Amino acid sequence: MSYIQADEHGIKTVTGNNWRLIHNGVQVIELAEQDFEASAGGTTEIFIADTKEACEAEIARLNLIKPEHLK
Amino acid sequence: MITKFNPLNAKKDTGRTIGDNEVAKLANLNRMVDQVNTALAGGGGLGTLDIVTEGIIGYNPNFQYSTYAYPSGTVSGSQSVEVSAIPSIDLSAQGDGFGANSLTSIAFTTLKYANYIDIFGYSELTTISAPKLLQTNALQFSALFSLHTLDFPSLTKCTGIQIRGDSPFSITTLNFPALQSAAFNVSNGYCGIPSISNAKFSALTSISLEGNNVSDFVSVDLPLATEISYSGFSYNGSTFTTLNVPNIVVVKTSYIDFSSCNNLTNVTFGTVGTFKRFVVNGNSPYISFQYCNLNQASVDNILKVLASLDGTNGTTISLYGSLYLNGGSNASPSSAGYNARNILQSRGWYIATN
């Protein structure tokens, strides 16, 4: 379990097959198991883990709000 | 019927002496009451439900209607029944009624309002019409394998339109010239309408869509549409090739999913300068064209349009969202598309491209 660090341009890029929690500190932007390269910047964080449960625990820890399509 | 205002009652209610001004006001109120009562009694939906049918109905037609005020009733053949509230109408060919499958035409001649109209299973039915129907929550037509005409010339709003068939059938005449807002559901088997287009729905400006794997559904082509409505905008299926909504101004759903349309090549989802904002109650938009066959112009257009929501030119900035343009045979962005992608990512969007 870890957060992807930003590069010199402030962009976080995730690769490999993993569960991904994408959030902005307030709400969940995405929660899914994915295997393709994707990126985000700004205040968006990318948390990766081996299981969905680990991502859900992070959601609970940060008290993040889930969007409608993930409820 | 709404009772009219009575000067004597009004005097009791207000405790004031009735003078000319009060009488004039009451007269105006009573004229409004007359108009409402006329509308209520004036034909169909509220007052009278007229059904005109052609073809053999059979002794067990199973035409059901119901309203909130009275129990369900049955209509056999062409009939006019009194209803005291907006009816819900189920016309089903279930059962073994003699000649039930020979019904060829159904017309609701005076119906103005309906909760829904659900017609199922009449294999010889070619035409359904409701010339005065103004609004309904749903039109559902299923297993009508000979259906070729839907005639709803007065319908302005329909929360749900669902057409389903189990074998190829073609609706050649769609008459919805006044329909401004509709939610379409195309799923299971065949829908009989290859394209939801302004050619077929000339007044349609607000749309939502859901469905999947319909063998004869090819495109959404609505250059007049200005709004994607709150019910969602999604379709997944291999025959779908074109999505064209260039003049969208506002998107009211956070869920847009055309993933796995592996023959979807041409997408124009808004235009820079025209598309202004998402209105999604704080949800971040989810937009997926994963595993499609988007050409580069389509990929670039999507990226540029979303990047243009920067808080200038009347737009509302869209800080967060997830956008999937990867997988399948989707083209990679051009340099201009990459620039737009970088802008979105810097803003906070989570994006995947090929």
PDB file of C-alpha atoms in Angstrom, chain B residues 2 16 30 49 56 59-60 67 77 83 110 123 126 132 193 220 223 235 238 263 265 294 315 318 328 335 350:
ATOM      1  CA  ILE B   2     -62.590  22.472  -8.075  1.00  0.00           C
ATOM      2  CA  ARG B  16     -64.200  41.786   5.492  1.00  0.00           C
ATOM      3  CA  ASN B  30     -63.489  31.770 -10.826  1.00  0.00           C
ATOM      4  CA  LEU B  49     -59.620   7.166 -21.629  1.00  0.00           C
ATOM      5  CA  ILE B  56     -59.258  -8.918 -33.768  1.00  0.00           C
ATOM      6  CA  TYR B  59     -62.148 -12.699 -25.845  1.00  0.00           C
ATOM      7  CA  ASN B  60     -59.240 -12.336 -23.461  1.00  0.00           C
ATOM      8  CA  THR B  67     -55.484   4.926 -11.743  1.00  0.00           C
ATOM      9  CA  GLY B  77     -61.886  -3.555 -28.243  1.00  0.00           C
ATOM     10  CA  VAL B  83     -60.998   7.758 -15.262  1.00  0.00           C
ATOM     11  CA  THR B 110     -58.002  11.713 -26.554  1.00  0.00           C
ATOM     12  CA  SER B 123     -47.119  -9.830 -33.024  1.00  0.00           C
ATOM     13  CA  THR B 126     -48.146  -2.299 -36.797  1.00  0.00           C
ATOM     14  CA  LYS B 132     -53.050  14.255 -28.038  1.00  0.00           C
ATOM     15  CA  ILE B 193     -34.628   2.297 -34.051  1.00  0.00           C
ATOM     16  CA  VAL B 220     -26.894   8.882 -31.422  1.00  0.00           C
ATOM     17  CA  PRO B 223     -26.914  18.201 -33.242  1.00  0.00           C
ATOM     18  CA  TYR B 235     -24.404   2.467 -23.931  1.00  0.00           C
ATOM     19  CA  SER B 238     -20.613  -3.714 -30.725  1.00  0.00           C
ATOM     20  CA  ASN B 263     -16.845  -0.256 -33.352  1.00  0.00           C
ATOM     21  CA  THR B 265     -15.173   5.398 -34.137  1.00  0.00           C
ATOM     22  CA  LEU B 294     -12.040   6.155 -31.540  1.00  0.00           C
ATOM     23  CA  THR B 315     -17.618  27.903 -18.335  1.00  0.00           C
ATOM     24  CA  SER B 318     -14.136  21.137 -13.754  1.00  0.00           C
ATOM     25  CA  GLY B 328      -9.233  -1.372 -27.632  1.00  0.00           C
ATOM     26  CA  SER B 335       0.229  16.769 -29.811  1.00  0.00           C
ATOM     27  CA  TYR B 350      -7.261  11.071 -13.608  1.00  0.00           C
TER      28      TYR B 350
END
